[in-house]
Tab-separated table of C-alpha atoms and ligand atoms in Angstrom:
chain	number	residue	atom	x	y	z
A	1	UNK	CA	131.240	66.042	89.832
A	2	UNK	CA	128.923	66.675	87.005
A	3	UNK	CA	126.739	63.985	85.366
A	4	UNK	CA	128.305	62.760	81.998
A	5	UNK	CA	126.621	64.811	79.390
A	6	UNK	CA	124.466	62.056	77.587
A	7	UNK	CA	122.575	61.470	80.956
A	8	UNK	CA	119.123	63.406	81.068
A	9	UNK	CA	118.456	65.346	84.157
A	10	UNK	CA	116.168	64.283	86.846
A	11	UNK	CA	114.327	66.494	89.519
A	12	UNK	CA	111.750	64.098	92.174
A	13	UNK	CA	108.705	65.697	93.613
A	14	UNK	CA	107.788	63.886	97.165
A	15	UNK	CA	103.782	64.854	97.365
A	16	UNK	CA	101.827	63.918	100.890
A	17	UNK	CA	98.753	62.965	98.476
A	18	UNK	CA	98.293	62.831	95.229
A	19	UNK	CA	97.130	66.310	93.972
A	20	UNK	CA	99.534	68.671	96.131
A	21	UNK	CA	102.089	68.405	93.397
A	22	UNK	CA	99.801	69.939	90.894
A	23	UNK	CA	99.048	73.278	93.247
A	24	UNK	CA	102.259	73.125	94.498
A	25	UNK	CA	105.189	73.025	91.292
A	26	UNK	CA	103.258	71.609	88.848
A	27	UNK	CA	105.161	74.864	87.018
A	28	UNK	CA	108.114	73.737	87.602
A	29	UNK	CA	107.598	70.744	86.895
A	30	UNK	CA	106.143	70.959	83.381
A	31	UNK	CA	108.991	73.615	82.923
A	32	UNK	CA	112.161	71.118	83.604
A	33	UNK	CA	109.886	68.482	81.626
A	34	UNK	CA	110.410	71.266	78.641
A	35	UNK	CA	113.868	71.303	79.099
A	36	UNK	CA	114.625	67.951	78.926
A	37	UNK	CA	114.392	66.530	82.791
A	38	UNK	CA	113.163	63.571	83.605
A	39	UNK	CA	110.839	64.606	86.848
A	40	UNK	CA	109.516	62.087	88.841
A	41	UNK	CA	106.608	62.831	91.528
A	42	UNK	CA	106.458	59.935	94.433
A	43	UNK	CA	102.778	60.066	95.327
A	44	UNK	CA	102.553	58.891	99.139
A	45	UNK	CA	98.744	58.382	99.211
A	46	UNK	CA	96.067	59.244	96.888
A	47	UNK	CA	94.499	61.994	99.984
A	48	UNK	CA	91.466	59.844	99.697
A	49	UNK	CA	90.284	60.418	103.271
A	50	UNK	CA	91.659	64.026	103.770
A	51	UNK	CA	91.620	65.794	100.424
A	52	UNK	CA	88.555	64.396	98.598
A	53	UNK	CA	85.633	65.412	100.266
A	54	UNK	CA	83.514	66.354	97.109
A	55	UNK	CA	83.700	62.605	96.517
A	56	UNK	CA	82.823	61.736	99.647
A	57	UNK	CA	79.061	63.447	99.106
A	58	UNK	CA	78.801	60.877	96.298
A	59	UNK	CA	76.231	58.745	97.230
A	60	UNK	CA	77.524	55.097	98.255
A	61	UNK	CA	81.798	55.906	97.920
A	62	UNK	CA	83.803	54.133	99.532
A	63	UNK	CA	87.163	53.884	100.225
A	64	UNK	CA	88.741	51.595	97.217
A	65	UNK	CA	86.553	54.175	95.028
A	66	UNK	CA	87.780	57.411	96.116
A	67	UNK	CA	91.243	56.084	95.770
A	68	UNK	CA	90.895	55.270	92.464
A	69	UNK	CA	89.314	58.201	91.197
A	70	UNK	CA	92.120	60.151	92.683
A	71	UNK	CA	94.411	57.649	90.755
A	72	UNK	CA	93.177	58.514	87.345
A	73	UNK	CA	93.332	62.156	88.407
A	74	UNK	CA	96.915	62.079	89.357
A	75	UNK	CA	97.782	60.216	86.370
A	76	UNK	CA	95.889	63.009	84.247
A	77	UNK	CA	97.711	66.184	85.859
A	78	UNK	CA	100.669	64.009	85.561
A	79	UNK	CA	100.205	63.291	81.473
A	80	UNK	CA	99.614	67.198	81.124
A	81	UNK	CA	102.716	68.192	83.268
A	82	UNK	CA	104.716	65.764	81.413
A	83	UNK	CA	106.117	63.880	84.259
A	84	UNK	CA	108.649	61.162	83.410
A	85	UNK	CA	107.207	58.528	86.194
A	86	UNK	CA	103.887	58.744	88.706
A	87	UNK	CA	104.943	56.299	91.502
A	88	UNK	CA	102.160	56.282	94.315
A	89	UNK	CA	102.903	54.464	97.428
A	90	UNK	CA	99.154	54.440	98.621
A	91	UNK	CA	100.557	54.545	101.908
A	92	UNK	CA	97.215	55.969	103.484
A	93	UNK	CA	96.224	59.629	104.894
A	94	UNK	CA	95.159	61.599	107.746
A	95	UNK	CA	97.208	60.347	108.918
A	96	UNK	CA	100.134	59.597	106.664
A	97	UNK	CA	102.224	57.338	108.471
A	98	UNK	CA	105.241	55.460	107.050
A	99	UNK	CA	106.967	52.370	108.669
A	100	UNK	CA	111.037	51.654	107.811
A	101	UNK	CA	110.065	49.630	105.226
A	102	UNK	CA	108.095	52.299	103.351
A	103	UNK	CA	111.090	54.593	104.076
A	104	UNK	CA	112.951	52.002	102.046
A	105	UNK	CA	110.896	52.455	99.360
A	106	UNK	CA	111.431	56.382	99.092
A	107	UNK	CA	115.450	55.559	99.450
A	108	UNK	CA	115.184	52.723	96.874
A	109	UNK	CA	113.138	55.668	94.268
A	110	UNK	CA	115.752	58.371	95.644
A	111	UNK	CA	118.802	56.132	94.491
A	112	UNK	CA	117.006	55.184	91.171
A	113	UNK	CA	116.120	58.632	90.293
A	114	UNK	CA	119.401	60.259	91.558
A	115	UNK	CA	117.629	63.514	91.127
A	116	UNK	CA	119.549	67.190	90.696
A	117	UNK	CA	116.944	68.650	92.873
A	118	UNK	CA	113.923	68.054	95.047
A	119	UNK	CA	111.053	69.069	96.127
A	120	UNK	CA	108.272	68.840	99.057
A	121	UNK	CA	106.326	70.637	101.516
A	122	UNK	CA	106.963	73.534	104.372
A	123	UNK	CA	108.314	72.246	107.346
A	124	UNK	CA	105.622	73.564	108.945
A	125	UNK	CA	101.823	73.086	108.801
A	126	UNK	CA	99.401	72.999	111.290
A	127	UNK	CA	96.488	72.773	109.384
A	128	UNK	CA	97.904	69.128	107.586
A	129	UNK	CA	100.076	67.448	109.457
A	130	UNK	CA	100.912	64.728	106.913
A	131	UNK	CA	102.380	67.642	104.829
A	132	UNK	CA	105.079	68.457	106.788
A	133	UNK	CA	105.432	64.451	108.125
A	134	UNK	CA	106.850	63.784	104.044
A	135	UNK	CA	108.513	66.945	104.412
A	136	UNK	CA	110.706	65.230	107.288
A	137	UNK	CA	110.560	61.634	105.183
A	138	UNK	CA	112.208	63.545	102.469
A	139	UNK	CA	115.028	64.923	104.844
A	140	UNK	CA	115.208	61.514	106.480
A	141	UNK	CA	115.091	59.833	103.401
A	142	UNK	CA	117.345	62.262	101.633
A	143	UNK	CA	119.898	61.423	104.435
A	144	UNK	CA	120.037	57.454	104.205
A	145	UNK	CA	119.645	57.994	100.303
A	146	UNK	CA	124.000	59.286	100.666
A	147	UNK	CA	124.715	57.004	103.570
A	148	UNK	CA	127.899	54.867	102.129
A	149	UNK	CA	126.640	52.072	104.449
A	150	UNK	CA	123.025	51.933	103.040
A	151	UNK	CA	122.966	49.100	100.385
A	152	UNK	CA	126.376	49.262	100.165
A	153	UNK	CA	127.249	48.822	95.848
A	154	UNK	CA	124.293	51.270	95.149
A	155	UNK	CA	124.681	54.002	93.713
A	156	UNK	CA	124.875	56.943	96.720
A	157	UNK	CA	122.872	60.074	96.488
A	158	UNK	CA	124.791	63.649	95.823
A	159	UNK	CA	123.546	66.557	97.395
A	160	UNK	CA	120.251	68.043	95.967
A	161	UNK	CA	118.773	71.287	97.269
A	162	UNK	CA	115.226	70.613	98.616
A	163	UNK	CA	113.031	73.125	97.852
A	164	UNK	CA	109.687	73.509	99.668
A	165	UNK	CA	106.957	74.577	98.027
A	166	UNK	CA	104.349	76.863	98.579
A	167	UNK	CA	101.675	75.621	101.184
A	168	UNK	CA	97.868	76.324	101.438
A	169	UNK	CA	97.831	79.262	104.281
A	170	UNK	CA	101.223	80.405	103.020
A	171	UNK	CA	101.486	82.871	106.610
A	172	UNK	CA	100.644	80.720	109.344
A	173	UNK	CA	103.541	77.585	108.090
A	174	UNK	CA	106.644	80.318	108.408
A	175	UNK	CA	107.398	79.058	104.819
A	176	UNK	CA	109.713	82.219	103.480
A	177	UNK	CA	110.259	82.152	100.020
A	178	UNK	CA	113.819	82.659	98.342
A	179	UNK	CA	113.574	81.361	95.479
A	180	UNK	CA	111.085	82.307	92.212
A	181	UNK	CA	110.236	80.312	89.005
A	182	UNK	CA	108.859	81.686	86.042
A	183	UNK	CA	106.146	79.352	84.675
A	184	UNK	CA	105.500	81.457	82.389
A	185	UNK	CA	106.137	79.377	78.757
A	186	UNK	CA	104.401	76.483	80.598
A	187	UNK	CA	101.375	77.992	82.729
A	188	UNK	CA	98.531	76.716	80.522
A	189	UNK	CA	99.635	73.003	80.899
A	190	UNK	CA	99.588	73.855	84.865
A	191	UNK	CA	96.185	75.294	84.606
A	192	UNK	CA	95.245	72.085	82.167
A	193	UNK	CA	96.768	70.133	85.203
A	194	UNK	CA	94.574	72.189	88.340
A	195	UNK	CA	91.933	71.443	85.660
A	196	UNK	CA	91.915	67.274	86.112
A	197	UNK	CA	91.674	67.582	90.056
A	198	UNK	CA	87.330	67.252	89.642
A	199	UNK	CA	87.339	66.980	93.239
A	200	UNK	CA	88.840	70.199	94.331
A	201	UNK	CA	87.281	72.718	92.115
A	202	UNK	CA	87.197	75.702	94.613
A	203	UNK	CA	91.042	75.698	94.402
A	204	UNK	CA	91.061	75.950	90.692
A	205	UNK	CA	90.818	80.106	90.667
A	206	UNK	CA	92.597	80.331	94.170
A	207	UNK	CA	95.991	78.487	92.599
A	208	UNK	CA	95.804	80.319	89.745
A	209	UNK	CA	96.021	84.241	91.939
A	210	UNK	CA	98.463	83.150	93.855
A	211	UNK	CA	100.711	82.455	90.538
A	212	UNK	CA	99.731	85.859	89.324
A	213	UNK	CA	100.955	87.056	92.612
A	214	UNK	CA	104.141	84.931	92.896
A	215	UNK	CA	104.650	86.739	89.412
A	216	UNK	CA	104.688	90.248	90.447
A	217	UNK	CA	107.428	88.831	93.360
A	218	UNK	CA	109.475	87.433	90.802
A	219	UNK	CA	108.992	90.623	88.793
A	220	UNK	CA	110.368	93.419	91.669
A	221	UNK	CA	112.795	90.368	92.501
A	222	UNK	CA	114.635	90.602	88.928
A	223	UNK	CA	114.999	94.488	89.134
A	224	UNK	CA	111.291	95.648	89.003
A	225	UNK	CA	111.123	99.272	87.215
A	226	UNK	CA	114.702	99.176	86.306
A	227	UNK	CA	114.950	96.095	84.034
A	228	UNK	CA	113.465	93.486	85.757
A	229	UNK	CA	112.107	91.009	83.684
A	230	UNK	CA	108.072	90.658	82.917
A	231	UNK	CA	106.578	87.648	84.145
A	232	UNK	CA	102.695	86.513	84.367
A	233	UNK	CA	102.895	83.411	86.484
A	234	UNK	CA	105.384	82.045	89.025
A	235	UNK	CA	105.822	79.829	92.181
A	236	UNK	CA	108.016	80.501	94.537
A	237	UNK	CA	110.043	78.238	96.903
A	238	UNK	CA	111.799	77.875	99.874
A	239	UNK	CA	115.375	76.316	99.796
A	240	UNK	CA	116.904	74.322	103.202
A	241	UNK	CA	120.149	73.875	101.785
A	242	UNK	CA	122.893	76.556	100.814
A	243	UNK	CA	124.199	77.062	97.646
A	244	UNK	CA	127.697	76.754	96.521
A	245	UNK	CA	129.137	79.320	94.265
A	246	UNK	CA	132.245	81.151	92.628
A	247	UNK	CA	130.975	83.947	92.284
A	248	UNK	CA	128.386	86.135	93.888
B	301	ZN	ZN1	97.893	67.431	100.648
């Protein structure tokens, strides 16, 4: 059943830390902002032991600091993206670790966001464990999210494709893409986004190649020499779910 028509759209992000949604689909997020979702990104900590070591060389930081500073940067690449609601969990990193309660909470936002599509990390990652931990939160959560029995009177989740986006050493997760976005219209307010994460500045130039390269995939993808359609920037994803179609 479709949503009525005077309902917006929604699409929910679930992020280990706080910048990996801006690497990851901040494209596709600022894209379905432009037409008219509502995307929400669920934050589950800020990365401020794992993912913020240019921070860490600051002379006296500490914890409550690095946190913050993350914060505000998450809140800026959110502003820029156009994302409808930051919620961060500050559930804590390397490791992430979330108790039933804190599943809960990622139900509860699941529910309340009813979302047409997700996304989160490879299943795979040996490099950063907590990335592919809140890939399997999402699946769990996902799960209780259109359990009848869960908070019975609530509203009971659909079936939204997860996608997964792309990870940091795309090869060594098995993360196989199937699915590629032109960002094209919206790739300056990613780039504005990569732009307001201070703290990781040698992945500014590295995000932005693998775009251009996710481009020229999208590009052979669409029909290549023979009509395919031009494309400068793209992200690609990974979808665990099949599709369900009339027509092939
Ligand atoms: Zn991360």
């Amino acid at each position: 059943m479709t949503a009525p028509k005077t309902a917006p759209r929604s699409a929910l992000v679930i992020s280990a830390h706080a910048a990996d949604f801006v690497w990851r689909c901040g494209g596709a997020i600022a894209l379905h902002a432009a037409k008219g979702y509502e995307v929400t990104v669920l934050c589950l900590s800020f990365g401020e032991r794992g993912e913020s070591a240019k921070l860490w060389k600051q002379e006296g930081m500490t914890l409550q600091r690095v946190k913050d500073a993350r914060r505000a940067e998450a809140e800026q690449a959110a502003e820029a993206l156009g994302v409808h609601d930051l919620v961060c969990l500050d559930l804590g990193d390397y490791p992430l670790e979330l108790g039933r309660a804190d599943k809960d909470r990622v139900v509860e936002v699941i529910r309340k966001v009813q979302p047409s599509f997700m996304l989160s990390h490879s299943k795979y990652d040996p490099y950063n464990t907590d990335h592919m931990y809140a890939t399997q939160v999402a699946l769990e959560c996902r799960m209780i999210a259109q359990a009848w029995g869960h908070n019975p009177g609530e509203k009971v989740l659909g079936a939204p494709q997860l996608y997964l986006f792309e990870p940091h050493q795309t090869e060594q997760m098995g993360w196989k893409p199937d699915t590629f976005l032109d960002i094209t219209p919206v790739w300056e307010k990613k780039r504005a986004a990569i732009e307001c994460m201070q703290g990781q500045e040698h992945l500014w130039e590295y995000y932005t190649r693998v775009a251009i390269n996710r481009a020229n995939h999208f590009k052979r993808n669409s029909g290549g020499q023979s009509g395919g359609r031009d494309c400068k920037y793209a992200e690609g994803f990974e979808s665990i779910f099949p599709r369900t179609v009339d027509e092939l």
